[in-house]
N, C-alpha and C. Protein backbone atom coordinates (compact mmCIF):
# COMPACT_ATOMS: atom_id res chain seq x y z
N MET A 1 137.15 85.50 39.14
CA MET A 1 137.88 86.61 39.41
C MET A 1 137.29 87.99 39.70
N PRO A 2 136.83 88.89 38.33
CA PRO A 2 136.42 90.05 38.31
C PRO A 2 135.20 89.82 39.01
N LEU A 3 134.21 88.69 38.98
CA LEU A 3 132.69 89.05 39.41
C LEU A 3 132.81 88.83 40.62
N TYR A 4 133.52 88.27 41.24
CA TYR A 4 134.00 87.48 42.91
C TYR A 4 134.30 89.22 43.58
N ILE A 5 135.26 89.66 43.07
CA ILE A 5 135.83 90.59 43.66
C ILE A 5 134.75 91.75 43.75
N GLN A 6 133.99 92.11 42.79
CA GLN A 6 133.12 92.95 42.10
C GLN A 6 131.91 92.53 43.39
N PHE A 7 131.28 91.61 43.06
CA PHE A 7 130.01 90.75 44.12
C PHE A 7 130.63 91.42 45.58
N THR A 8 131.72 91.04 46.36
CA THR A 8 132.16 91.22 47.15
C THR A 8 131.64 92.63 47.47
N LEU A 9 132.45 93.49 47.20
CA LEU A 9 132.85 94.69 47.58
C LEU A 9 130.92 95.20 47.29
N VAL A 10 130.39 94.86 46.39
CA VAL A 10 129.26 95.43 46.36
C VAL A 10 128.33 94.99 47.29
N PHE A 11 128.18 93.48 48.02
CA PHE A 11 127.47 93.70 48.70
C PHE A 11 127.60 93.97 50.50
N LEU A 12 129.66 94.42 50.30
CA LEU A 12 129.81 94.94 51.79
C LEU A 12 129.73 96.46 51.66
N GLY A 13 129.34 96.98 50.27
CA GLY A 13 128.83 97.87 50.31
C GLY A 13 130.38 99.31 49.66
N ILE A 14 131.18 98.81 49.49
CA ILE A 14 132.05 99.58 49.43
C ILE A 14 132.47 100.11 47.77
N ARG A 15 132.35 101.38 47.75
CA ARG A 15 132.70 102.02 46.36
C ARG A 15 134.12 102.47 46.47
N SER A 16 134.21 102.83 47.08
CA SER A 16 135.61 103.47 47.01
C SER A 16 136.96 102.81 46.26
N LEU A 17 136.74 101.67 45.73
CA LEU A 17 137.65 100.46 45.17
C LEU A 17 137.30 100.61 43.17
N ARG A 18 136.32 101.76 43.05
CA ARG A 18 136.29 101.24 41.96
C ARG A 18 137.24 101.04 40.85
N ASN A 19 138.34 101.64 40.73
CA ASN A 19 139.28 101.54 39.98
C ASN A 19 140.06 99.80 39.69
N MET A 20 139.58 99.31 41.34
CA MET A 20 140.62 97.88 41.16
C MET A 20 140.15 96.86 40.59
N GLU A 21 138.24 97.50 40.54
CA GLU A 21 137.63 96.64 39.84
C GLU A 21 137.98 96.78 38.00
N ILE A 22 137.65 97.97 37.54
CA ILE A 22 138.47 97.86 36.32
C ILE A 22 139.58 97.59 36.01
N ALA A 23 140.61 97.95 36.77
CA ALA A 23 141.91 96.89 36.47
C ALA A 23 141.41 95.67 36.59
N VAL A 24 141.03 94.77 37.01
CA VAL A 24 140.30 93.49 37.46
C VAL A 24 139.95 92.97 36.27
N TYR A 25 139.01 93.60 35.80
CA TYR A 25 138.10 93.69 34.35
C TYR A 25 138.88 93.13 33.22
N GLY A 26 139.95 94.96 33.51
CA GLY A 26 141.30 94.60 32.30
C GLY A 26 142.38 93.46 31.94
N PHE A 27 142.05 93.45 33.31
CA PHE A 27 143.19 91.99 33.46
C PHE A 27 142.90 90.67 32.60
N SER A 28 141.23 90.61 33.33
CA SER A 28 140.55 89.29 32.94
C SER A 28 140.24 89.47 31.27
N VAL A 29 140.09 90.68 30.63
CA VAL A 29 139.92 90.39 29.05
C VAL A 29 140.86 90.05 28.59
N THR A 30 142.34 91.01 28.57
CA THR A 30 143.62 90.47 28.40
C THR A 30 143.48 89.01 28.48
N ILE A 31 143.41 88.50 29.55
CA ILE A 31 144.16 87.14 29.51
C ILE A 31 142.87 86.23 28.49
N LEU A 32 141.39 86.88 28.36
CA LEU A 32 140.79 85.53 27.58
C LEU A 32 141.81 85.97 25.84
N CYS A 33 142.28 87.02 25.61
CA CYS A 33 142.78 87.28 24.66
C CYS A 33 143.65 86.28 24.29
N PHE A 34 144.37 85.63 25.18
CA PHE A 34 145.52 84.91 24.82
C PHE A 34 144.98 83.15 25.19
N LEU A 35 143.78 83.17 26.03
CA LEU A 35 143.71 81.33 26.02
C LEU A 35 143.59 80.45 24.92
N PRO A 36 143.04 81.22 23.80
CA PRO A 36 143.14 80.07 22.54
C PRO A 36 144.26 79.31 22.56
N SER A 37 145.33 79.64 22.72
CA SER A 37 146.83 79.44 22.45
C SER A 37 147.55 78.33 23.57
N ASN A 38 148.33 77.66 23.49
CA ASN A 38 149.02 76.88 23.90
C ASN A 38 150.43 77.27 25.73
N LEU A 39 149.81 78.94 25.34
CA LEU A 39 150.75 79.16 26.60
C LEU A 39 150.01 79.00 28.02
N PHE A 40 148.50 78.98 28.06
CA PHE A 40 147.71 78.86 29.12
C PHE A 40 147.69 77.46 29.23
N PHE A 41 147.03 76.47 28.76
CA PHE A 41 147.16 74.94 28.94
C PHE A 41 147.34 74.30 27.50
N ASN A 42 148.49 73.14 27.66
CA ASN A 42 148.82 72.56 26.18
C ASN A 42 149.04 71.27 26.43
N ASP A 43 149.01 70.34 27.40
CA ASP A 43 148.62 68.76 27.51
C ASP A 43 148.03 68.38 28.45
N PHE A 44 147.93 66.64 28.55
CA PHE A 44 147.19 66.68 29.82
C PHE A 44 147.79 65.31 30.43
N TYR A 45 148.07 65.97 31.86
CA TYR A 45 148.19 64.46 32.79
C TYR A 45 147.15 64.06 33.55
N VAL A 46 147.67 62.40 33.53
CA VAL A 46 146.91 61.50 33.29
C VAL A 46 146.66 60.91 34.97
N TYR A 47 146.22 60.94 35.55
CA TYR A 47 146.33 60.44 37.05
C TYR A 47 145.74 59.60 37.38
N GLU A 48 145.93 58.57 38.40
CA GLU A 48 144.83 57.98 39.20
C GLU A 48 143.07 58.45 38.88
N PHE A 49 142.76 59.21 39.18
CA PHE A 49 141.14 59.77 38.98
C PHE A 49 140.83 60.56 38.25
N GLY A 50 141.95 60.29 37.05
CA GLY A 50 141.49 61.62 35.55
C GLY A 50 142.65 62.00 34.69
N ARG A 51 142.30 62.51 33.76
CA ARG A 51 142.63 63.41 33.05
C ARG A 51 142.93 64.65 34.07
N ILE A 52 144.11 65.53 33.82
CA ILE A 52 144.06 66.69 33.89
C ILE A 52 144.84 67.78 33.25
N VAL A 53 144.36 68.60 32.51
CA VAL A 53 144.86 69.88 31.56
C VAL A 53 146.60 70.22 32.02
N ARG A 54 147.11 70.88 31.61
CA ARG A 54 148.80 70.67 32.32
C ARG A 54 148.90 72.31 31.32
N SER A 55 149.10 72.81 32.15
CA SER A 55 149.61 74.22 32.63
C SER A 55 150.69 74.23 31.16
N GLY A 56 150.18 75.55 30.46
CA GLY A 56 150.84 75.99 29.94
C GLY A 56 152.31 77.18 30.67
N PRO A 57 153.35 77.80 29.88
CA PRO A 57 154.17 78.90 30.77
C PRO A 57 153.64 79.77 31.39
N LEU A 58 152.11 80.46 30.93
CA LEU A 58 151.51 81.84 30.98
C LEU A 58 150.48 81.48 31.92
N LEU A 59 150.13 80.59 32.62
CA LEU A 59 149.22 80.18 33.71
C LEU A 59 149.41 81.14 35.50
N PHE A 60 149.85 81.92 34.99
CA PHE A 60 150.65 82.86 36.17
C PHE A 60 148.95 83.38 36.76
N PHE A 61 148.62 83.93 36.08
CA PHE A 61 146.71 84.48 36.73
C PHE A 61 145.99 83.79 37.27
N ALA A 62 146.63 82.05 37.93
CA ALA A 62 146.01 81.32 39.14
C ALA A 62 145.91 82.16 40.29
N VAL A 63 147.89 82.58 39.91
CA VAL A 63 148.16 83.23 41.43
C VAL A 63 147.14 84.34 41.20
N THR A 64 146.90 85.08 40.68
CA THR A 64 146.06 86.41 40.77
C THR A 64 144.59 85.73 41.49
N ALA A 65 144.47 84.65 40.54
CA ALA A 65 142.74 84.12 41.39
C ALA A 65 142.85 83.92 42.79
N VAL A 66 144.11 83.07 43.37
CA VAL A 66 144.04 82.92 44.57
C VAL A 66 144.34 83.91 45.50
N ALA A 67 144.72 85.50 44.99
CA ALA A 67 144.85 86.35 45.44
C ALA A 67 143.99 87.56 45.64
N SER A 68 142.90 87.02 44.88
CA SER A 68 141.79 87.56 45.01
C SER A 68 140.48 87.02 45.59
N VAL A 69 140.83 85.63 46.06
CA VAL A 69 139.68 84.60 46.54
C VAL A 69 140.64 85.36 48.38
N ILE A 70 141.79 85.12 48.79
CA ILE A 70 142.17 85.67 49.70
C ILE A 70 141.61 86.82 49.79
N TYR A 71 141.78 87.61 49.32
CA TYR A 71 141.38 89.38 49.50
C TYR A 71 140.32 89.66 49.96
N CYS A 72 139.06 88.56 49.00
CA CYS A 72 138.18 88.84 49.12
C CYS A 72 137.19 88.36 50.82
N LEU A 73 138.02 87.17 50.86
CA LEU A 73 137.99 86.37 52.33
C LEU A 73 138.00 87.27 53.36
N VAL A 74 139.18 88.36 53.09
CA VAL A 74 140.16 89.05 54.60
C VAL A 74 138.81 90.12 54.51
N ALA A 75 138.15 90.63 53.34
CA ALA A 75 137.32 91.94 53.94
C ALA A 75 136.31 90.94 54.17
N LEU A 76 135.68 89.89 53.99
CA LEU A 76 134.20 90.15 54.15
C LEU A 76 134.63 89.90 55.78
N ILE A 77 135.58 88.66 56.49
CA ILE A 77 135.76 89.10 57.66
C ILE A 77 136.40 90.02 58.77
N HIS A 78 136.90 90.73 57.74
CA HIS A 78 136.90 92.19 58.60
C HIS A 78 135.98 92.87 58.74
N ASP A 79 135.04 92.88 57.63
CA ASP A 79 133.54 93.72 58.10
C ASP A 79 132.41 93.14 58.85
N SER A 80 132.91 91.88 58.96
CA SER A 80 131.66 90.77 60.26
C SER A 80 132.13 91.85 61.52
N GLY A 81 133.16 92.17 61.74
CA GLY A 81 133.58 92.63 62.81
C GLY A 81 132.96 93.92 63.04
N LYS A 82 132.40 94.76 61.81
CA LYS A 82 132.38 95.88 61.86
C LYS A 82 130.93 95.96 61.85
N ALA A 83 130.01 94.78 61.58
CA ALA A 83 128.63 94.88 61.07
C ALA A 83 127.87 95.71 62.38
N SER A 84 126.67 95.72 62.55
CA SER A 84 126.18 96.28 63.88
C SER A 84 125.05 95.78 64.18
N GLU A 85 124.36 94.99 62.97
CA GLU A 85 122.92 94.45 63.44
C GLU A 85 123.12 92.83 62.41
N ASN A 86 122.59 92.07 63.47
CA ASN A 86 122.87 90.84 63.18
C ASN A 86 122.99 90.10 62.33
N GLN A 87 121.45 90.72 61.50
CA GLN A 87 121.11 90.00 60.21
C GLN A 87 122.58 90.61 59.42
N GLN A 88 123.27 91.68 59.55
CA GLN A 88 123.78 92.22 58.57
C GLN A 88 125.55 90.62 58.84
N LYS A 89 125.53 90.65 60.28
CA LYS A 89 126.55 89.59 60.82
C LYS A 89 126.48 88.37 60.25
N ASN A 90 125.25 88.28 60.26
CA ASN A 90 124.42 86.43 59.75
C ASN A 90 124.94 86.46 58.19
N GLY A 91 124.11 87.90 57.73
CA GLY A 91 124.34 87.47 55.93
C GLY A 91 125.98 87.46 55.38
N ILE A 92 126.71 87.73 56.29
CA ILE A 92 128.00 87.98 55.82
C ILE A 92 129.16 86.63 56.33
N LYS A 93 128.46 86.26 57.71
CA LYS A 93 129.20 84.95 57.80
C LYS A 93 128.91 83.67 56.77
N TYR A 94 127.40 83.58 56.04
CA TYR A 94 127.12 83.31 54.55
C TYR A 94 127.45 82.60 54.13
N ILE A 95 127.82 84.41 53.69
CA ILE A 95 128.59 84.51 52.25
C ILE A 95 130.22 83.83 52.00
N THR A 96 130.76 84.45 53.53
CA THR A 96 132.12 83.54 53.56
C THR A 96 132.14 82.42 53.30
N GLY A 97 131.41 82.14 54.67
CA GLY A 97 131.21 79.96 54.46
C GLY A 97 130.94 79.43 53.02
N GLY A 98 129.87 80.58 52.42
CA GLY A 98 129.40 79.74 51.12
C GLY A 98 130.37 80.08 49.43
N LEU A 99 129.67 81.37 49.34
CA LEU A 99 130.94 81.60 48.38
C LEU A 99 132.55 81.60 48.55
N GLY A 100 132.77 82.21 49.83
CA GLY A 100 134.25 82.51 49.82
C GLY A 100 135.34 81.24 50.24
N LEU A 101 134.42 79.90 50.66
CA LEU A 101 134.89 78.60 51.15
C LEU A 101 134.55 77.56 49.52
N GLY A 102 133.83 78.23 48.90
CA GLY A 102 133.88 77.80 47.85
C GLY A 102 134.35 78.06 46.62
N ALA A 103 135.11 79.34 46.74
CA ALA A 103 136.30 79.97 45.65
C ALA A 103 137.47 79.19 45.48
N LEU A 104 137.55 78.94 47.60
CA LEU A 104 138.99 78.37 48.01
C LEU A 104 139.51 77.17 47.44
N PRO A 105 138.83 76.09 47.82
CA PRO A 105 139.24 74.68 46.93
C PRO A 105 138.83 74.99 45.57
N MET A 106 138.15 75.75 45.22
CA MET A 106 138.75 75.92 43.14
C MET A 106 139.98 75.89 43.18
N SER A 107 140.24 77.08 43.49
CA SER A 107 141.89 77.52 43.40
C SER A 107 143.15 76.84 43.68
N PHE A 108 142.36 75.86 44.22
CA PHE A 108 143.72 75.09 44.58
C PHE A 108 143.67 73.68 43.58
N ASN A 109 143.19 73.61 42.39
CA ASN A 109 143.32 73.42 41.56
C ASN A 109 144.79 73.08 40.30
N VAL A 110 145.30 74.58 41.15
CA VAL A 110 146.06 74.93 40.54
C VAL A 110 147.64 74.19 40.78
N LEU A 111 146.86 72.93 41.79
CA LEU A 111 148.25 71.87 42.14
C LEU A 111 147.88 70.73 41.33
N SER A 112 146.52 70.29 41.09
CA SER A 112 147.15 69.59 39.74
C SER A 112 147.15 69.87 38.66
N VAL A 113 147.01 71.08 38.20
CA VAL A 113 147.35 71.39 36.90
C VAL A 113 148.63 71.87 36.51
N ARG A 114 149.33 71.76 38.00
CA ARG A 114 150.71 72.20 37.77
C ARG A 114 151.40 70.85 38.15
N GLY A 115 151.05 69.50 37.70
CA GLY A 115 151.74 68.41 38.01
C GLY A 115 151.71 67.39 39.03
N LEU A 116 151.34 68.09 40.55
CA LEU A 116 151.03 67.87 41.52
C LEU A 116 150.19 66.60 41.88
N PRO A 117 149.55 65.14 42.44
CA PRO A 117 148.61 64.34 42.11
C PRO A 117 147.78 64.57 42.95
N VAL A 118 147.26 65.88 42.66
CA VAL A 118 146.45 66.09 43.83
C VAL A 118 144.75 66.17 43.29
N TYR A 119 143.89 65.58 44.35
CA TYR A 119 142.64 65.16 43.64
C TYR A 119 142.35 66.62 43.74
N PRO A 120 140.96 66.98 42.60
CA PRO A 120 140.63 68.27 42.52
C PRO A 120 139.73 68.55 43.08
N MET A 121 140.52 69.72 44.15
CA MET A 121 139.36 69.88 45.50
C MET A 121 137.86 70.29 45.19
N ASP A 122 137.53 71.57 43.99
CA ASP A 122 136.34 72.26 43.67
C ASP A 122 135.21 70.63 43.71
N ASN A 123 135.64 69.25 42.96
CA ASN A 123 134.50 68.41 43.21
C ASN A 123 133.47 68.40 44.33
N PHE A 124 134.18 69.00 45.69
CA PHE A 124 133.83 69.47 47.16
C PHE A 124 132.83 71.11 47.42
N ASN A 125 132.66 71.63 46.15
CA ASN A 125 131.54 72.56 46.21
C ASN A 125 130.79 72.58 46.32
N PHE A 126 129.82 70.78 46.54
CA PHE A 126 128.26 71.25 46.47
C PHE A 126 128.48 71.79 48.29
N ILE A 127 129.42 71.74 49.38
CA ILE A 127 129.05 71.78 50.13
C ILE A 127 128.99 73.31 50.63
N PRO A 128 130.10 74.15 50.32
CA PRO A 128 130.12 75.40 50.44
C PRO A 128 128.69 76.12 49.21
N ALA A 129 128.17 75.34 48.56
CA ALA A 129 126.66 75.78 47.70
C ALA A 129 125.59 75.44 49.06
N ILE A 130 125.48 74.06 49.59
CA ILE A 130 124.53 74.07 50.97
C ILE A 130 124.64 75.50 52.13
N VAL A 131 125.72 75.62 52.15
CA VAL A 131 125.70 76.58 53.20
C VAL A 131 125.00 78.07 52.34
N SER A 132 125.48 78.17 51.45
CA SER A 132 124.90 79.80 51.26
C SER A 132 123.30 78.97 50.73
N ALA A 133 122.68 77.94 50.51
CA ALA A 133 121.40 78.04 49.93
C ALA A 133 120.89 78.14 51.12
N CYS A 134 121.60 77.56 52.45
CA CYS A 134 121.01 78.24 53.55
C CYS A 134 120.18 79.32 54.24
N GLY A 135 121.84 79.90 54.02
CA GLY A 135 121.78 81.56 54.28
C GLY A 135 120.48 82.12 53.46
N LEU A 136 120.63 82.34 51.96
CA LEU A 136 119.91 82.47 51.38
C LEU A 136 118.45 82.56 51.49
N LEU A 137 118.28 81.15 52.35
CA LEU A 137 116.38 80.70 52.22
C LEU A 137 116.48 81.56 53.71
N LYS A 138 117.65 80.67 54.95
CA LYS A 138 117.04 81.15 56.04
C LYS A 138 116.72 82.60 56.38
N ASP A 139 117.96 83.24 56.02
CA ASP A 139 117.92 85.00 56.39
C ASP A 139 117.46 86.36 55.14
N ASP A 140 117.19 85.52 54.06
CA ASP A 140 116.73 85.88 52.89
C ASP A 140 117.52 87.14 52.61
N LEU A 141 118.78 86.90 52.05
CA LEU A 141 119.65 87.50 51.72
C LEU A 141 119.82 88.00 50.82
N LEU A 142 118.95 87.98 49.77
CA LEU A 142 118.89 88.79 48.30
C LEU A 142 117.52 88.69 48.25
N ASP A 143 116.76 89.53 49.19
CA ASP A 143 115.17 89.57 49.51
C ASP A 143 114.13 88.79 48.66
N ILE A 144 114.55 87.61 48.40
CA ILE A 144 113.62 86.93 47.98
C ILE A 144 112.12 87.25 47.48
N GLY A 145 111.60 87.85 48.54
CA GLY A 145 109.88 87.97 48.07
C GLY A 145 110.17 89.27 47.12
N VAL A 146 111.33 90.19 46.82
CA VAL A 146 111.00 91.49 46.56
C VAL A 146 111.56 90.75 44.83
N LEU A 147 112.21 89.87 44.50
CA LEU A 147 112.25 89.12 43.75
C LEU A 147 111.11 88.58 42.79
N ILE A 148 110.67 87.30 43.32
CA ILE A 148 109.12 87.00 43.61
C ILE A 148 108.00 87.61 43.03
C-alpha cells in the first residue's frame, strides 16, 4: 500500500502530499507489529478451488488497501487528462492499465478471505503485467537505456 501510493505520486510528479506518504508508512508499520497474532488471520476456509486463510477481527486494513488502490487509479486517470505530451499520456495509460488494474484484482481477495466462495482474482495478474511490460518496452517508461 505505501509503496504503491509513493510510486504513483512520484510518477505523477506530485510532491505536496509528503505527509500522506509518511502517514501510510506509519500505518503499515503499525499493522506489521500485529501481523504474527491471530487478530489478522486465524484459520482456513476450504473451497472447491483450494484453501484460503480466514480473516481475523483486525483485517480492516484491507479496506484501506482497496481505498489506496482506488485513490491511485483516480489520480492516474485525472492526470492523464492534464498531460500535455503524448508520451506522458501513453505512460500514464500503461501504468494505469498495468499496475492499477493489477492491484485492483488483488483487492478483491478480501471477499474470499471474509468467507465468500469467490476464486482469488489475483491469479489473473499476469494480464496487467503483460500490459506493463508492453508499456515499459514500447514507450521506454523507465528509460531502460540509462539503466542498462
